[in-house]
Coordinates of C-alpha atoms and ligand atoms in Angstrom, one line a residue:
X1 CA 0.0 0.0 0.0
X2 CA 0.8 3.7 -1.0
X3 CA -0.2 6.6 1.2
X4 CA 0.2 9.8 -0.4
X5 CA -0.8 13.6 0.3
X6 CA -4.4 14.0 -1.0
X7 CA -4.7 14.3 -4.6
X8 CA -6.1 17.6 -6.0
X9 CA -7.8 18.2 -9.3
X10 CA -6.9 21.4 -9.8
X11 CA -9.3 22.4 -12.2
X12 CA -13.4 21.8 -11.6
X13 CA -16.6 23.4 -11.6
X14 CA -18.4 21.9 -9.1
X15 CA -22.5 23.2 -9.7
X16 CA -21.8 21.3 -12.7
X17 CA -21.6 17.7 -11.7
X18 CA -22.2 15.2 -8.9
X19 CA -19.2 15.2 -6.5
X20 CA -20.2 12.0 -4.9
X21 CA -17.7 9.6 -5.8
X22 CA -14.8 12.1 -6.3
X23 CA -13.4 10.6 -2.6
X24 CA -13.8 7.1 -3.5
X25 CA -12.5 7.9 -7.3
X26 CA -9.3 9.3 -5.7
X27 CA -9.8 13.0 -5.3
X28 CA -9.5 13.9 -2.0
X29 CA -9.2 18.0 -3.0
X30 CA -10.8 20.1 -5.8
X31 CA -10.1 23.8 -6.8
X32 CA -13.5 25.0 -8.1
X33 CA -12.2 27.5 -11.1
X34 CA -15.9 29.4 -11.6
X35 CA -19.4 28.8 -10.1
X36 CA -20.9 29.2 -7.1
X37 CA -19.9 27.4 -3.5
X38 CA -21.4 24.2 -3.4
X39 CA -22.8 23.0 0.6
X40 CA -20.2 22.0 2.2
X41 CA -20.5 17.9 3.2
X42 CA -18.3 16.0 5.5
X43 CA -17.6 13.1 2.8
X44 CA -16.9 15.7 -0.4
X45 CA -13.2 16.4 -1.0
X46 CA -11.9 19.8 0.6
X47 CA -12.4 22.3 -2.2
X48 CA -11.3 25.9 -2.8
X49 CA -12.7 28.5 -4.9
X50 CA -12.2 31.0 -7.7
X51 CA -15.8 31.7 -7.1
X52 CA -17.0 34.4 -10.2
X53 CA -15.7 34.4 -13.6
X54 CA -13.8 37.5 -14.7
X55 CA -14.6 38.8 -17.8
X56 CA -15.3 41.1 -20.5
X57 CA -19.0 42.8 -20.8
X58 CA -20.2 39.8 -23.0
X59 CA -17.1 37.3 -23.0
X60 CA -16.5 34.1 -22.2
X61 CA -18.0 32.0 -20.6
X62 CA -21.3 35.1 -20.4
X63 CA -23.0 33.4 -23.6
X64 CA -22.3 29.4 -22.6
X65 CA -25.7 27.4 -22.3
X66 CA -24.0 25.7 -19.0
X67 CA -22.9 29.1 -17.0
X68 CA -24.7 28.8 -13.8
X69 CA -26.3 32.0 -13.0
X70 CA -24.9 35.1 -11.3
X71 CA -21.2 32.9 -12.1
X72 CA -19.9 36.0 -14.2
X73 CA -18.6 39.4 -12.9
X74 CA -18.0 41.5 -16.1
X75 CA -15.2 44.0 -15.6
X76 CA -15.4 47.1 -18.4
X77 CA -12.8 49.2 -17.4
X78 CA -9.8 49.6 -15.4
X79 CA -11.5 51.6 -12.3
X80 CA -14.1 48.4 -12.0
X81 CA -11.1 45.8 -11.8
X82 CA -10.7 46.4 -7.7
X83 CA -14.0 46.0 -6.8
X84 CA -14.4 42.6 -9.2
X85 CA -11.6 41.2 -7.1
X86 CA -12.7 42.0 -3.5
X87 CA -15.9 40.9 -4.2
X88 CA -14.0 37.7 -4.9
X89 CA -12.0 37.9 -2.3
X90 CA -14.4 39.1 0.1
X91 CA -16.6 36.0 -0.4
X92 CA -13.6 33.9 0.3
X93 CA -12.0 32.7 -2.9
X94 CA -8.3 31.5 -2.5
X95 CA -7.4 32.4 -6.1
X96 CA -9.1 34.9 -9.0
X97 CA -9.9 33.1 -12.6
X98 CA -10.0 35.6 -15.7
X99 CA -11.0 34.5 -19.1
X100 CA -9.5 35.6 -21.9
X101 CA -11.3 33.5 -25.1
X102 CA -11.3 35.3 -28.3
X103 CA -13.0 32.7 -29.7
X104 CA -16.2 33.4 -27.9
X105 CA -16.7 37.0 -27.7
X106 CA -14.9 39.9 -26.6
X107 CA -11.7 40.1 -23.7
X108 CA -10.3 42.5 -21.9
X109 CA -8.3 45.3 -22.5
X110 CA -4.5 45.3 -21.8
X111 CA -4.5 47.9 -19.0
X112 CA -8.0 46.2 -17.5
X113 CA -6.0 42.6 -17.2
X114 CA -3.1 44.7 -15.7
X115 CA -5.3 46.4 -13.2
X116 CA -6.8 42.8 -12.3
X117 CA -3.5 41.2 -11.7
X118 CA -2.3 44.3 -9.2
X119 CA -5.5 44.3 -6.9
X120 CA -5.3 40.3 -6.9
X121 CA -1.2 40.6 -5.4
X122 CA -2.3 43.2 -3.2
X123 CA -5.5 41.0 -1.6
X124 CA -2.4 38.2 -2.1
X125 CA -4.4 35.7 -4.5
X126 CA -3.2 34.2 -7.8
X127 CA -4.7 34.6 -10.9
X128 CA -5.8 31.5 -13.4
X129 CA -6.6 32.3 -16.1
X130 CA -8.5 30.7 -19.1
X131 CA -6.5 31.6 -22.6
X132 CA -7.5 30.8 -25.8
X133 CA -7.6 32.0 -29.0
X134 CA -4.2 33.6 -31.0
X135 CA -2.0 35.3 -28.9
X136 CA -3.9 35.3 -25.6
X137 CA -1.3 32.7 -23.4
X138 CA 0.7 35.1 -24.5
X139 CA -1.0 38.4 -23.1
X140 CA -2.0 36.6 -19.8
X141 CA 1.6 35.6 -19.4
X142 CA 2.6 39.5 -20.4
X143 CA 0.3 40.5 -17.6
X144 CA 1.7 38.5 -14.8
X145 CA -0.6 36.4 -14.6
X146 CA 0.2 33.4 -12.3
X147 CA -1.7 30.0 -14.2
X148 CA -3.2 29.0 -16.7
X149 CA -6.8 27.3 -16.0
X150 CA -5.9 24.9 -19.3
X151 CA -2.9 23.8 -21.2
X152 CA -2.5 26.5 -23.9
X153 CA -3.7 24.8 -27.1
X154 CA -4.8 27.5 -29.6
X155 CA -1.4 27.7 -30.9
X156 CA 1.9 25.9 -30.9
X157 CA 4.2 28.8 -28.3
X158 CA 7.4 29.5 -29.5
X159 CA 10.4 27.5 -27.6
X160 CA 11.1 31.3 -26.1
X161 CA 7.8 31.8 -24.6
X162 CA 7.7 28.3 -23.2
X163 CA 10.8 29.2 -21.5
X164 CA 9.9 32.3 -19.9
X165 CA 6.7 30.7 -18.7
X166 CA 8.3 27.8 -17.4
X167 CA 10.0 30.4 -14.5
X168 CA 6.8 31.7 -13.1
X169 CA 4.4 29.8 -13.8
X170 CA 1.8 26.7 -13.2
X171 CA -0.4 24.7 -16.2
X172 CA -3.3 23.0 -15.1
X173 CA -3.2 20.6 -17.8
X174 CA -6.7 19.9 -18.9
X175 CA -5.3 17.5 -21.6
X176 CA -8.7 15.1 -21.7
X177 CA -11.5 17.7 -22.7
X178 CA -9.6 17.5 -26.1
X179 CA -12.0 14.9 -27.5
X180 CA -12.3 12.8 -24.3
X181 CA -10.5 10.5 -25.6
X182 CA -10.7 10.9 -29.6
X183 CA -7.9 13.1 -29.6
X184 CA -7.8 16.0 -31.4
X185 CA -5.9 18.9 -33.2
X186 CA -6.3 20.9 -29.7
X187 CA -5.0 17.8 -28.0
X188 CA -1.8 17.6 -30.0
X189 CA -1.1 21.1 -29.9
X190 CA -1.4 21.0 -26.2
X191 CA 0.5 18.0 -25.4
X192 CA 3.4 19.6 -27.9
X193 CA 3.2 22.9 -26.0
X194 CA 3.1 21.1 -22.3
X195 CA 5.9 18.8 -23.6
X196 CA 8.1 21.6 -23.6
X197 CA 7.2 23.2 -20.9
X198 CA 7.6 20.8 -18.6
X199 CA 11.4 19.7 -20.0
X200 CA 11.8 23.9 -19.1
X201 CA 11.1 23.0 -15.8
X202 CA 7.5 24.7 -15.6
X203 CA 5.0 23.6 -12.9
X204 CA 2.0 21.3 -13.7
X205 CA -0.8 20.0 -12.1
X206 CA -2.9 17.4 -13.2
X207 CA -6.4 19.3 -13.7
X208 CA -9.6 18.2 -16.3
X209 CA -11.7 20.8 -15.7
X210 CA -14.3 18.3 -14.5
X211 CA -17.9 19.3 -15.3
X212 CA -17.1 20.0 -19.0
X213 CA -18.4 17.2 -20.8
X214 CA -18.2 13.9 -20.5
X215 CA -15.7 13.1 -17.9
X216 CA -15.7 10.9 -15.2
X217 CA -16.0 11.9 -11.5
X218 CA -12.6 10.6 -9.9
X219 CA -9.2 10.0 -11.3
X220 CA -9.5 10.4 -15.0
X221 CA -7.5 7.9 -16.8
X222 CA -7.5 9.8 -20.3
X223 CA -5.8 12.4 -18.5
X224 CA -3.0 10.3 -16.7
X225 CA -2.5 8.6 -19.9
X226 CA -2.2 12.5 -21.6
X227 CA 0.6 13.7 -19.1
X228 CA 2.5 10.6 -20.0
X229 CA 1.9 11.3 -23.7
X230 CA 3.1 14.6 -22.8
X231 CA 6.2 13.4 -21.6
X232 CA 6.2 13.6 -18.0
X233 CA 7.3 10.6 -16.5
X234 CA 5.3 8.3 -13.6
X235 CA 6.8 10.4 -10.3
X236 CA 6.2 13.4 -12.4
X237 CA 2.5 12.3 -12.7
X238 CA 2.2 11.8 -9.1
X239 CA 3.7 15.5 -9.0
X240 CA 1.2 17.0 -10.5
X241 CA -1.7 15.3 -8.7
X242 CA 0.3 16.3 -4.9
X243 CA 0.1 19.8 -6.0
X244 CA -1.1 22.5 -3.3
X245 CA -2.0 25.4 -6.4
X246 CA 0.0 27.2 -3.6
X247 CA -3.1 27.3 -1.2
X248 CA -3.6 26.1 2.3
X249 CA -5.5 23.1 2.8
X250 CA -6.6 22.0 6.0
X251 CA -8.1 18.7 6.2
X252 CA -6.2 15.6 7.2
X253 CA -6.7 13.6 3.8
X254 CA -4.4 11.2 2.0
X255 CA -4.2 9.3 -1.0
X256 CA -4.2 5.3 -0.5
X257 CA -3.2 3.1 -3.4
X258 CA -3.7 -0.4 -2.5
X259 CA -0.5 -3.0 -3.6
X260 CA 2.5 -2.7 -5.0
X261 CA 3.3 0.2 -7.7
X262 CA 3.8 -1.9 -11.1
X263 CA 7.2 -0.5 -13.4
X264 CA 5.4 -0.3 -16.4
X265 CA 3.8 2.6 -17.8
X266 CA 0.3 0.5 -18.4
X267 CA 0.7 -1.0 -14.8
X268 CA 1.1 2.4 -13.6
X269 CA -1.6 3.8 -14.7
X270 CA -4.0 1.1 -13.7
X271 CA -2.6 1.3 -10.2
X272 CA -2.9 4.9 -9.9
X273 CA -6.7 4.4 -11.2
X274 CA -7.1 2.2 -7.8
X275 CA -6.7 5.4 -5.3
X276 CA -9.1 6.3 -2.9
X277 CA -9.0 9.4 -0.6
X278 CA -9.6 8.5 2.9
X279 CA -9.0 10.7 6.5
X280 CA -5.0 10.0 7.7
X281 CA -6.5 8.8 10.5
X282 CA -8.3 5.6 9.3
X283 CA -4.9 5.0 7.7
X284 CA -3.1 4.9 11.3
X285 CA -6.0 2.7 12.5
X286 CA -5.9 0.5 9.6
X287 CA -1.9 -0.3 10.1
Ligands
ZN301 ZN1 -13.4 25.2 -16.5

């Protein structure tokens, strides 16, 4: 048997789905990246929030069929950026999620993202955001801003880029909502670009933005089997699902894998698929 800190998936939206089984699937922490607080249970992993989605008046996700209402705080100018984030941080969130999609409407100005990002380091909360479209890793990154919510995929990032990112910054990876298995175009470009990143030494953590499609509630397989793909190796995995995001969790969990790990890459994986999240104390009592 394995014991290991609690996993986290780093990247879910939690008014979206059934939690349920996300202890007994292997998920003993969540980081809720837009949507409203769910009620707190005793037997759901430990989750922390990004609570409202900032945004342009009418961007992303404002037009989506599946935004929960009242999930969006618009931010049209630069003197409306403070006030966005307390309201955030007043209602508790640990971090501050920003979408920048050019594909589905309109994002926000240079100097509004800037002004964002400086009331977010001064009420000390990191900023994810959510880039796609041409050239918008690349202003996020510009900005300061700390993660990114997905795996750039919209483009193939320029060894450079990858470089500089890889210094300050975290990838959630989000490699499975690329087809959910029939991988894609978006897929490859985001395994090429995570490739990369992670040989520069960047920060990832394992992340499927849960609640977007059809994914399962627990470990996701598809999505170990993409890191791997991507070129992280088994420990580097494990990495990315022992991640803290940098926040402060407070309940006793663990990961517990039952057996022996297995050396080979298909072995692995089916292990890892085996992990449950249980309190550390019914570990001491089981040994
Ligand atoms: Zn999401």
């Amino acid at each position: 048997m394995t014991v290991l800190p609690a996993f986290l998936d780093a990247h879910v939206h939690l008014t979206l789905i059934d939690p349920a089984t996300l202890l007994s699937g292997g998920i003993g922490r969540v980081l809720d990246l837009g949507g409203l607080p769910a009620a707190s249970a005793i037997d759901l992993p430990e989750a922390a929030y990004a609570h409202q989605f900032l945004t342009a008046p009418g961007g992303y996700p404002t037009q989506q069929s599946w935004t929960p209402p009242g999930s969006v705080c618009p931010v049209a100018t630069r003197a409306d950026a403070a006030a966005a984030v307390d309201r955030q941080a007043d209602a508790g969130a640990s971090v501050v999620k920003v979408t920048l999609n050019s594909v589905a409407g309109p994002v926000l100005a240079d100097d509004v993202l800037v002004a964002i990002l400086t009331r977010a380091r001064e009420r000390r909360l990191p900023v994810v955001v959510h880039a796609e479209g041409a050239g918008q890793a690349e202003r996020a990154f510009t900005a300061g801003a700390d993660m990114f919510a997905h795996t750039p995929f919209s483009e193939r990032l320029d060894d450079g880029l990858i470089v500089a990112m890889a210094g300050r910054m975290t990838w959630i990876s989000t490699l499975d909502i690329h087809g959910w298995g029939a991988r894609n175009d978006d897929f490859a470009r985001a395994c090429d670009n995570l490739r990369r990143f992670h040989a520069a030494g960047g920060r990832v953590l394992y992340g499927t933005d849960l609640g977007n499609g059809p994914l399962p509630v627990g470990l996701n397989r598809r999505e170990i089997e993409g890191l791997l793909h991507a070129g992280l190796s088994p420990d580097a995995v494990i990495t990315s699902l022992i991640g803290t995001a940098g926040l402060a969790w407070t309940q006793d969990r663990v990961t517990v894998i039952p057996g022996a790990r297995p050396t080979d890459p298909a072995g692995f994986v089916d292990w890892l698929c085996t992990a449950r999240a249980v309190a550390a104390t019914d570990v001491k009592e089981d040994a």
